[in-house]
Amino acid sequence: MTAPQIKPATGAAFSRILGVGGYRPVRVIPNAEVLDWIESSDEWIRSRSGISERRWAGPEESVAEMSVQAAGKAIAQAGITAGQIGGVIVATVSHLKQTPAVATEIADRLGCGTAPAFDISAACAGFGYGLGLADGMVRGGSAEYVLVIGVERLSDLTDTSDRSTAFIFGDGAGAAIVGPSDTPGIGKVIWGSDGSQRDVISQTQAWDTAFAKEDAVNGVGDEAKWPALRMEGQTVFRWAVWEMAKVAQQALDAAGITAEQLGAFIPHQANMRITDAMIKALKLPESVPVARDIAETGNTSAASIPLAMERMLESGEARSGDLALIIGFGAGLVYAAAVVTLP
Ligand SMILES: CC(C)(COP(=O)(O)OP(=O)(O)OC[C@H]1O[C@@H](n2cnc3c(N)ncnc32)[C@H](O)[C@@H]1OP(=O)(O)O)[C@@H](O)C(=O)NCCC(=O)NCCS
């Protein structure tokens, strides 16, 4: 008697991004407002980071609300219904309720039926991590369409008295629908981590430590300070410039694409100077348009790549069908890069 054999799942031959959408909070915070919090100057912030303003979410613009808005646009562009979505992946580090996953609320509000829904914590590489998972799900046959969201309310985790971070972070959401394709639309995702550098960007203290201290001092004084994001700016800067250009090149090589063939370069909007250094290291031809959404959006971590992608498509800087190199990197440290066909 032959041993019983499991019938394997069968998926699509290839996958691609079918739609992208973003949500930007209403409130604009210009550099002038940041100068009320820290000793700095508009000139310093612009020249060191490329940021002139960022958006901060109001009370109604929750992680879930911003995600639902962004996802609605991505679903419409993909030309599918929410009911066809077979997986919802939400990349975020700033949803302050640890459980349940915010993905389940988003799936429910969108009308995704019983689709599996979960959050991932991969900071500024979160969108790339989500894209890699979605590509595997579509090709592996566990879902036909997957919704990938990168969303942050980093304003909740920003210490406005910290000169090295107060001007950098912003809020927003970006979403993409990944689905089946007749031709390859997502190259091999080059992803990884370096946990030996886990302390270079991190929350100042774990929630349990924060609340224990709050108990100890009855909720008053410095010890009870809400955990915020802390960053060793120069260490991150050097790592990003030296190591991430290599990862971006690996993504190009794995996809069999040269820099000249790109229609867009969409790096994580961490810092304009990091972007400029990567352009040089990759020897990117001047003809390739580069995402510079950070100027008006700040660093929105997991949301930054889909937000920048949407802006490039809307402004006509990049076109549907163009090849784009995306790369995210940040707290962990973690990274993810891939060549994708723009929706
Ligand atoms: C944060 C960052 C802009 C700081 O720039 P930097 O050149 O490294 O700044 P340093 O901390 O070395 O400080 C340099 C000088 O600027 C001053 N400075 C620091 N923060 C300042 C601020 N907000 N405004 C004005 N001056 C500031 C310092 O006091 C120092 O002055 P000194 O030379 O007189 O001592 C930079 O390190 C950076 O961009 N890092 C990468 C951050 C990033 O992209 N993170 C996201 C990854 S996901």
CSV table of C-alpha atoms and ligand atoms in Angstrom, one decimal:
chain,number,residue,atom,x,y,z
A,1,MET,CA,0.0,0.0,0.0
A,2,THR,CA,1.4,3.4,-0.9
A,3,ALA,CA,1.7,6.0,1.8
A,4,PRO,CA,-1.1,8.6,1.6
A,5,GLN,CA,0.1,11.8,-0.1
A,6,ILE,CA,-0.8,15.3,0.9
A,7,LYS,CA,-2.3,17.3,-2.0
A,8,PRO,CA,-0.1,20.4,-2.3
A,9,ALA,CA,-1.4,23.9,-2.5
A,10,THR,CA,-0.9,25.4,-5.9
A,11,GLY,CA,-0.6,29.1,-6.5
A,12,ALA,CA,0.0,31.6,-9.3
A,13,ALA,CA,3.1,31.3,-11.4
A,14,PHE,CA,4.1,34.9,-10.5
A,15,SER,CA,2.8,37.8,-8.4
A,16,ARG,CA,2.8,41.6,-8.7
A,17,ILE,CA,1.6,44.7,-7.0
A,18,LEU,CA,-1.9,45.4,-8.5
A,19,GLY,CA,-2.7,48.6,-6.6
A,20,VAL,CA,-1.2,51.0,-4.1
A,21,GLY,CA,-2.8,53.7,-1.9
A,22,GLY,CA,-1.8,56.1,0.8
A,23,TYR,CA,-3.2,58.1,3.6
A,24,ARG,CA,-1.6,61.3,4.9
A,25,PRO,CA,-2.9,62.9,8.1
A,26,VAL,CA,-4.5,66.3,7.9
A,27,ARG,CA,-2.2,68.2,10.3
A,28,VAL,CA,1.0,69.5,8.8
A,29,ILE,CA,3.9,70.2,11.2
A,30,PRO,CA,6.4,72.6,9.5
A,31,ASN,CA,10.0,72.8,10.8
A,32,ALA,CA,9.0,76.1,12.4
A,33,GLU,CA,6.8,74.2,14.8
A,34,VAL,CA,9.6,71.8,15.7
A,35,LEU,CA,11.7,74.8,16.7
A,36,ASP,CA,9.2,75.3,19.5
A,37,TRP,CA,10.3,72.0,21.0
A,38,ILE,CA,14.1,71.8,20.3
A,39,GLU,CA,17.0,74.1,19.8
A,40,SER,CA,17.6,73.8,16.1
A,41,SER,CA,17.0,75.7,12.9
A,42,ASP,CA,15.0,75.2,9.7
A,43,GLU,CA,18.3,75.3,7.8
A,44,TRP,CA,19.9,72.6,10.0
A,45,ILE,CA,16.9,70.3,9.7
A,46,ARG,CA,16.6,70.7,5.9
A,47,SER,CA,20.3,70.3,5.2
A,48,ARG,CA,20.9,67.3,7.6
A,49,SER,CA,17.7,65.4,6.8
A,50,GLY,CA,16.0,66.9,3.8
A,51,ILE,CA,12.8,67.4,5.8
A,52,SER,CA,10.8,70.6,5.6
A,53,GLU,CA,7.5,69.4,7.1
A,54,ARG,CA,5.8,66.2,8.3
A,55,ARG,CA,2.3,65.1,9.1
A,56,TRP,CA,1.1,64.1,12.5
A,57,ALA,CA,-2.1,62.2,13.1
A,58,GLY,CA,-5.0,63.6,15.1
A,59,PRO,CA,-7.1,61.7,17.6
A,60,GLU,CA,-9.4,60.3,14.9
A,61,GLU,CA,-6.6,59.3,12.6
A,62,SER,CA,-5.8,56.0,14.4
A,63,VAL,CA,-3.5,53.3,13.0
A,64,ALA,CA,-6.7,51.3,11.9
A,65,GLU,CA,-8.4,54.4,10.4
A,66,MET,CA,-5.4,55.5,8.4
A,67,SER,CA,-4.9,51.9,7.2
A,68,VAL,CA,-8.6,51.5,6.1
A,69,GLN,CA,-8.3,54.7,4.1
A,70,ALA,CA,-5.1,53.7,2.4
A,71,ALA,CA,-6.3,50.2,1.7
A,72,GLY,CA,-9.5,51.4,0.2
A,73,LYS,CA,-7.5,53.2,-2.5
A,74,ALA,CA,-5.2,50.2,-3.1
A,75,ILE,CA,-8.2,47.9,-3.5
A,76,ALA,CA,-9.9,50.3,-5.9
A,77,GLN,CA,-6.8,50.6,-8.0
A,78,ALA,CA,-6.4,46.8,-8.1
A,79,GLY,CA,-9.9,46.5,-9.4
A,80,ILE,CA,-10.9,43.8,-6.9
A,81,THR,CA,-13.3,43.7,-4.0
A,82,ALA,CA,-12.3,43.4,-0.3
A,83,GLY,CA,-14.1,40.1,-0.2
A,84,GLN,CA,-11.5,38.6,-2.6
A,85,ILE,CA,-8.6,39.4,-0.2
A,86,GLY,CA,-7.2,36.2,1.3
A,87,GLY,CA,-4.7,37.7,3.7
A,88,VAL,CA,-4.1,41.0,5.5
A,89,ILE,CA,-0.6,41.8,6.7
A,90,VAL,CA,0.0,45.0,8.7
A,91,ALA,CA,3.5,46.2,9.3
A,92,THR,CA,3.7,48.6,12.2
A,93,VAL,CA,5.7,49.4,15.3
A,94,SER,CA,3.4,52.1,16.6
A,95,HIS,CA,0.1,50.3,17.3
A,96,LEU,CA,0.0,50.7,21.0
A,97,LYS,CA,-2.4,47.9,21.8
A,98,GLN,CA,-0.3,44.7,21.8
A,99,THR,CA,-3.2,42.3,21.2
A,100,PRO,CA,-5.3,41.7,19.3
A,101,ALA,CA,-3.5,42.4,16.0
A,102,VAL,CA,-4.8,45.7,14.5
A,103,ALA,CA,-4.9,43.7,11.2
A,104,THR,CA,-8.0,41.9,12.3
A,105,GLU,CA,-9.9,45.2,12.9
A,106,ILE,CA,-8.8,46.5,9.5
A,107,ALA,CA,-9.8,43.3,7.8
A,108,ASP,CA,-13.2,43.4,9.5
A,109,ARG,CA,-13.8,47.1,8.7
A,110,LEU,CA,-12.8,46.5,5.0
A,111,GLY,CA,-15.1,43.5,4.7
A,112,CYS,CA,-12.3,40.9,4.1
A,113,GLY,CA,-14.5,38.0,5.4
A,114,THR,CA,-12.5,35.5,7.3
A,115,ALA,CA,-9.1,36.3,5.7
A,116,PRO,CA,-6.1,35.6,7.9
A,117,ALA,CA,-4.9,38.9,9.4
A,118,PHE,CA,-1.8,39.6,11.4
A,119,ASP,CA,0.7,42.3,12.3
A,120,ILE,CA,4.5,42.2,11.8
A,121,SER,CA,7.1,44.2,13.6
A,122,ALA,CA,9.9,45.0,11.2
A,123,ALA,CA,10.2,48.8,11.5
A,124,CYS,CA,11.2,50.6,8.4
A,125,ALA,CA,11.7,47.3,6.5
A,126,GLY,CA,8.1,46.3,7.4
A,127,PHE,CA,6.6,47.0,4.0
A,128,GLY,CA,9.4,44.9,2.3
A,129,TYR,CA,8.9,42.1,4.7
A,130,GLY,CA,5.2,42.1,4.1
A,131,LEU,CA,5.7,42.2,0.3
A,132,GLY,CA,8.0,39.1,0.6
A,133,LEU,CA,5.4,37.2,2.6
A,134,ALA,CA,2.6,38.2,0.3
A,135,ASP,CA,4.6,37.1,-2.8
A,136,GLY,CA,5.1,33.7,-1.1
A,137,MET,CA,1.5,33.4,-0.2
A,138,VAL,CA,0.2,34.2,-3.7
A,139,ARG,CA,2.7,31.9,-5.4
A,140,GLY,CA,2.4,29.2,-2.7
A,141,GLY,CA,-1.3,29.1,-3.1
A,142,SER,CA,-2.4,30.1,0.4
A,143,ALA,CA,-4.1,33.3,-0.9
A,144,GLU,CA,-5.1,34.8,-4.3
A,145,TYR,CA,-4.9,38.4,-3.2
A,146,VAL,CA,-3.0,39.8,-0.2
A,147,LEU,CA,-3.3,43.3,1.3
A,148,VAL,CA,0.0,44.6,2.7
A,149,ILE,CA,-0.1,47.7,4.8
A,150,GLY,CA,2.7,49.8,6.3
A,151,VAL,CA,1.3,52.2,8.9
A,152,GLU,CA,2.7,54.3,11.7
A,153,ARG,CA,1.7,56.9,14.3
A,154,LEU,CA,5.4,57.6,15.3
A,155,SER,CA,4.3,60.9,16.9
A,156,ASP,CA,3.0,58.8,19.8
A,157,LEU,CA,6.5,57.4,20.3
A,158,THR,CA,8.4,60.7,19.7
A,159,ASP,CA,10.1,62.5,22.5
A,160,THR,CA,9.6,66.1,21.4
A,161,SER,CA,12.5,67.2,23.6
A,162,ASP,CA,15.0,64.8,21.9
A,163,ARG,CA,17.1,66.8,19.4
A,164,SER,CA,18.2,63.8,17.4
A,165,THR,CA,14.7,62.4,16.7
A,166,ALA,CA,12.0,65.1,17.2
A,167,PHE,CA,12.3,66.5,13.7
A,168,ILE,CA,12.5,63.1,11.9
A,169,PHE,CA,9.4,61.1,12.4
A,170,GLY,CA,5.9,61.4,10.8
A,171,ASP,CA,2.6,59.5,10.6
A,172,GLY,CA,0.7,57.9,7.8
A,173,ALA,CA,-0.3,54.7,6.0
A,174,GLY,CA,0.5,53.1,2.7
A,175,ALA,CA,-1.1,49.9,1.3
A,176,ALA,CA,-0.6,47.6,-1.6
A,177,ILE,CA,-2.6,44.7,-3.1
A,178,VAL,CA,-0.4,41.8,-4.2
A,179,GLY,CA,-2.0,39.3,-6.6
A,180,PRO,CA,-1.4,36.8,-9.4
A,181,SER,CA,0.4,37.8,-12.6
A,182,ASP,CA,1.3,36.2,-15.9
A,183,THR,CA,4.7,37.7,-15.7
A,184,PRO,CA,7.2,38.2,-12.8
A,185,GLY,CA,6.3,41.4,-10.9
A,186,ILE,CA,8.2,41.0,-7.7
A,187,GLY,CA,11.9,40.0,-7.8
A,188,LYS,CA,13.6,38.0,-5.1
A,189,VAL,CA,13.2,39.9,-1.8
A,190,ILE,CA,16.7,40.3,-0.2
A,191,TRP,CA,15.9,40.6,3.5
A,192,GLY,CA,17.8,40.1,6.7
A,193,SER,CA,18.6,41.4,10.2
A,194,ASP,CA,21.5,42.3,12.4
A,195,GLY,CA,20.3,41.9,16.0
A,196,SER,CA,23.7,42.7,17.4
A,197,GLN,CA,22.8,46.3,16.6
A,198,ARG,CA,19.3,46.0,18.2
A,199,ASP,CA,20.1,48.9,20.6
A,200,VAL,CA,20.9,51.6,18.0
A,201,ILE,CA,17.3,52.5,17.4
A,202,SER,CA,14.9,51.3,20.0
A,203,GLN,CA,12.1,52.2,22.4
A,204,THR,CA,13.8,53.7,25.5
A,205,GLN,CA,12.2,51.1,27.8
A,206,ALA,CA,9.8,48.2,27.6
A,207,TRP,CA,6.2,48.9,28.6
A,208,ASP,CA,6.4,46.8,31.8
A,209,THR,CA,9.5,48.7,33.0
A,210,ALA,CA,7.7,52.0,32.2
A,211,PHE,CA,4.6,51.1,34.1
A,212,ALA,CA,6.6,49.6,37.1
A,213,LYS,CA,8.4,52.9,37.4
A,214,GLU,CA,5.1,54.8,37.1
A,215,ASP,CA,3.8,52.7,40.0
A,216,ALA,CA,6.9,53.5,42.0
A,217,VAL,CA,6.5,57.2,41.6
A,218,ASN,CA,2.7,57.3,41.4
A,219,GLY,CA,2.9,58.3,37.8
A,220,VAL,CA,4.8,61.5,38.3
A,221,GLY,CA,8.4,62.6,37.5
A,222,ASP,CA,10.9,61.7,34.8
A,223,GLU,CA,11.0,58.0,35.8
A,224,ALA,CA,7.5,57.6,34.6
A,225,LYS,CA,8.3,59.1,31.1
A,226,TRP,CA,6.4,57.4,28.3
A,227,PRO,CA,8.7,55.2,26.2
A,228,ALA,CA,9.8,56.9,23.1
A,229,LEU,CA,12.1,56.0,20.2
A,230,ARG,CA,15.8,56.6,20.7
A,231,MET,CA,18.4,56.5,18.0
A,232,GLU,CA,22.1,56.6,17.6
A,233,GLY,CA,21.9,58.7,14.5
A,234,GLN,CA,25.5,58.5,13.3
A,235,THR,CA,25.6,54.7,13.7
A,236,VAL,CA,22.4,54.2,11.8
A,237,PHE,CA,23.6,56.7,9.1
A,238,ARG,CA,26.9,54.8,8.6
A,239,TRP,CA,25.2,51.4,8.5
A,240,ALA,CA,22.6,52.6,6.1
A,241,VAL,CA,25.1,54.2,3.7
A,242,TRP,CA,27.7,51.4,3.7
A,243,GLU,CA,25.6,48.2,4.0
A,244,MET,CA,22.3,49.1,2.4
A,245,ALA,CA,23.7,50.0,-1.0
A,246,LYS,CA,25.1,46.4,-1.1
A,247,VAL,CA,21.7,45.0,-0.3
A,248,ALA,CA,20.1,47.1,-3.0
A,249,GLN,CA,22.7,45.8,-5.5
A,250,GLN,CA,21.9,42.2,-4.5
A,251,ALA,CA,18.2,42.9,-5.1
A,252,LEU,CA,19.1,44.2,-8.6
A,253,ASP,CA,21.3,41.2,-9.3
A,254,ALA,CA,18.8,38.7,-8.1
A,255,ALA,CA,16.2,40.2,-10.4
A,256,GLY,CA,18.6,40.3,-13.3
A,257,ILE,CA,18.0,44.0,-13.7
A,258,THR,CA,20.6,46.8,-14.1
A,259,ALA,CA,20.3,50.2,-12.6
A,260,GLU,CA,19.9,51.7,-16.1
A,261,GLN,CA,16.7,49.6,-16.6
A,262,LEU,CA,15.0,51.1,-13.6
A,263,GLY,CA,12.0,53.5,-13.9
A,264,ALA,CA,12.2,54.5,-10.3
A,265,PHE,CA,14.3,54.2,-7.1
A,266,ILE,CA,12.1,54.2,-4.0
A,267,PRO,CA,14.2,53.9,-0.9
A,268,HIS,CA,12.9,54.1,2.6
A,269,GLN,CA,12.4,57.8,3.4
A,270,ALA,CA,14.8,57.8,6.3
A,271,ASN,CA,17.0,60.8,5.5
A,272,MET,CA,17.6,62.6,2.2
A,273,ARG,CA,21.4,62.3,2.7
A,274,ILE,CA,21.2,58.5,3.0
A,275,THR,CA,19.3,58.5,-0.2
A,276,ASP,CA,21.9,60.6,-2.0
A,277,ALA,CA,24.7,58.4,-0.7
A,278,MET,CA,22.9,55.3,-1.9
A,279,ILE,CA,22.4,56.8,-5.4
A,280,LYS,CA,26.2,57.4,-5.6
A,281,ALA,CA,27.1,53.9,-4.3
A,282,LEU,CA,24.7,52.3,-6.8
A,283,LYS,CA,25.9,54.5,-9.6
A,284,LEU,CA,22.3,55.2,-10.4
A,285,PRO,CA,22.0,57.1,-13.7
A,286,GLU,CA,20.6,60.6,-13.4
A,287,SER,CA,17.7,59.6,-15.6
A,288,VAL,CA,16.2,57.3,-12.9
A,289,PRO,CA,13.6,59.3,-10.9
A,290,VAL,CA,14.2,59.0,-7.1
A,291,ALA,CA,11.5,59.2,-4.4
A,292,ARG,CA,12.0,62.3,-2.2
A,293,ASP,CA,8.7,62.2,-0.4
A,294,ILE,CA,10.6,62.7,3.0
A,295,ALA,CA,10.6,66.5,2.3
A,296,GLU,CA,6.9,66.8,3.0
A,297,THR,CA,6.2,63.6,4.9
A,298,GLY,CA,9.2,63.0,7.3
A,299,ASN,CA,10.2,59.4,8.1
A,300,THR,CA,7.1,57.3,8.4
A,301,SER,CA,8.9,54.0,8.9
A,302,ALA,CA,6.8,51.1,7.5
A,303,ALA,CA,4.5,53.5,5.6
A,304,SER,CA,7.3,55.4,3.8
A,305,ILE,CA,7.8,53.2,0.7
A,306,PRO,CA,4.1,52.7,-0.3
A,307,LEU,CA,3.5,56.4,0.4
A,308,ALA,CA,6.4,57.5,-1.8
A,309,MET,CA,5.4,55.0,-4.5
A,310,GLU,CA,1.9,56.4,-4.6
A,311,ARG,CA,3.2,60.0,-4.8
A,312,MET,CA,5.6,59.1,-7.7
A,313,LEU,CA,2.7,57.4,-9.7
A,314,GLU,CA,0.3,60.3,-9.0
A,315,SER,CA,2.8,63.0,-9.9
A,316,GLY,CA,3.7,61.2,-13.1
A,317,GLU,CA,7.4,60.9,-12.1
A,318,ALA,CA,7.0,57.1,-12.5
A,319,ARG,CA,4.6,55.1,-14.6
A,320,SER,CA,2.6,52.0,-14.3
A,321,GLY,CA,4.7,49.0,-15.6
A,322,ASP,CA,8.0,50.7,-14.8
A,323,LEU,CA,10.5,48.7,-12.7
A,324,ALA,CA,11.2,50.1,-9.3
A,325,LEU,CA,14.0,49.3,-6.8
A,326,ILE,CA,12.6,49.5,-3.3
A,327,ILE,CA,14.7,49.1,-0.1
A,328,GLY,CA,13.7,49.5,3.6
A,329,PHE,CA,16.0,49.5,6.6
A,330,GLY,CA,15.7,50.4,10.2
A,331,ALA,CA,15.3,49.3,13.9
A,332,GLY,CA,16.4,45.7,14.6
A,333,LEU,CA,18.4,46.3,12.6
A,334,VAL,CA,16.5,44.9,9.7
A,335,TYR,CA,16.3,45.4,5.9
A,336,ALA,CA,14.4,44.3,2.8
A,337,ALA,CA,15.0,45.2,-0.8
A,338,ALA,CA,13.4,44.0,-4.1
A,339,VAL,CA,12.8,45.0,-7.7
A,340,VAL,CA,9.1,45.4,-8.4
A,341,THR,CA,6.9,46.3,-11.3
A,342,LEU,CA,4.9,49.4,-10.5
A,343,PRO,CA,1.1,49.0,-10.5
B,1,LIG,C1,20.0,62.4,13.2
B,1,LIG,C2,21.1,63.1,12.3
B,1,LIG,C3,20.4,64.0,11.3
B,1,LIG,C4,22.0,63.9,13.1
B,1,LIG,O1,23.0,64.4,12.3
B,1,LIG,P1,24.5,64.3,12.8
B,1,LIG,O2,25.3,65.1,11.8
B,1,LIG,O3,24.8,62.9,13.0
B,1,LIG,O4,24.5,65.1,14.2
B,1,LIG,P2,25.3,64.9,15.5
B,1,LIG,O5,24.5,64.2,16.5
B,1,LIG,O6,26.7,64.3,15.1
B,1,LIG,O7,25.6,66.4,15.8
B,1,LIG,C5,26.3,67.3,15.0
B,1,LIG,C6,26.1,68.7,15.5
B,1,LIG,O8,24.8,69.0,15.3
B,1,LIG,C7,24.2,69.4,16.5
B,1,LIG,N1,22.8,69.0,16.5
B,1,LIG,C8,22.3,67.7,16.8
B,1,LIG,N2,20.9,67.7,16.7
B,1,LIG,C9,20.6,68.9,16.3
B,1,LIG,C10,19.4,69.5,15.9
B,1,LIG,N3,18.2,68.9,15.9
B,1,LIG,N4,19.4,70.8,15.5
B,1,LIG,C11,20.5,71.5,15.4
B,1,LIG,N5,21.8,71.0,15.7
B,1,LIG,C12,21.8,69.7,16.1
B,1,LIG,C13,25.0,68.7,17.6
B,1,LIG,O9,24.9,69.4,18.8
B,1,LIG,C14,26.4,68.8,17.0
B,1,LIG,O10,26.9,70.1,17.2
B,1,LIG,P3,28.5,70.2,17.5
B,1,LIG,O11,29.2,69.8,16.2
B,1,LIG,O12,28.6,71.7,17.7
B,1,LIG,O13,28.8,69.4,18.7
B,1,LIG,C15,21.9,62.0,11.5
B,1,LIG,O14,22.7,61.3,12.4
B,1,LIG,C16,21.1,61.1,10.7
B,1,LIG,O15,20.4,61.5,9.8
B,1,LIG,N6,21.1,59.7,11.1
B,1,LIG,C17,20.4,58.8,10.4
B,1,LIG,C18,19.1,58.8,11.0
B,1,LIG,C19,18.0,58.1,10.3
B,1,LIG,O16,17.9,58.2,9.1
B,1,LIG,N7,17.2,57.3,11.0
B,1,LIG,C20,16.2,56.6,10.5
B,1,LIG,C21,16.6,55.2,10.1
B,1,LIG,S1,15.2,54.3,9.9
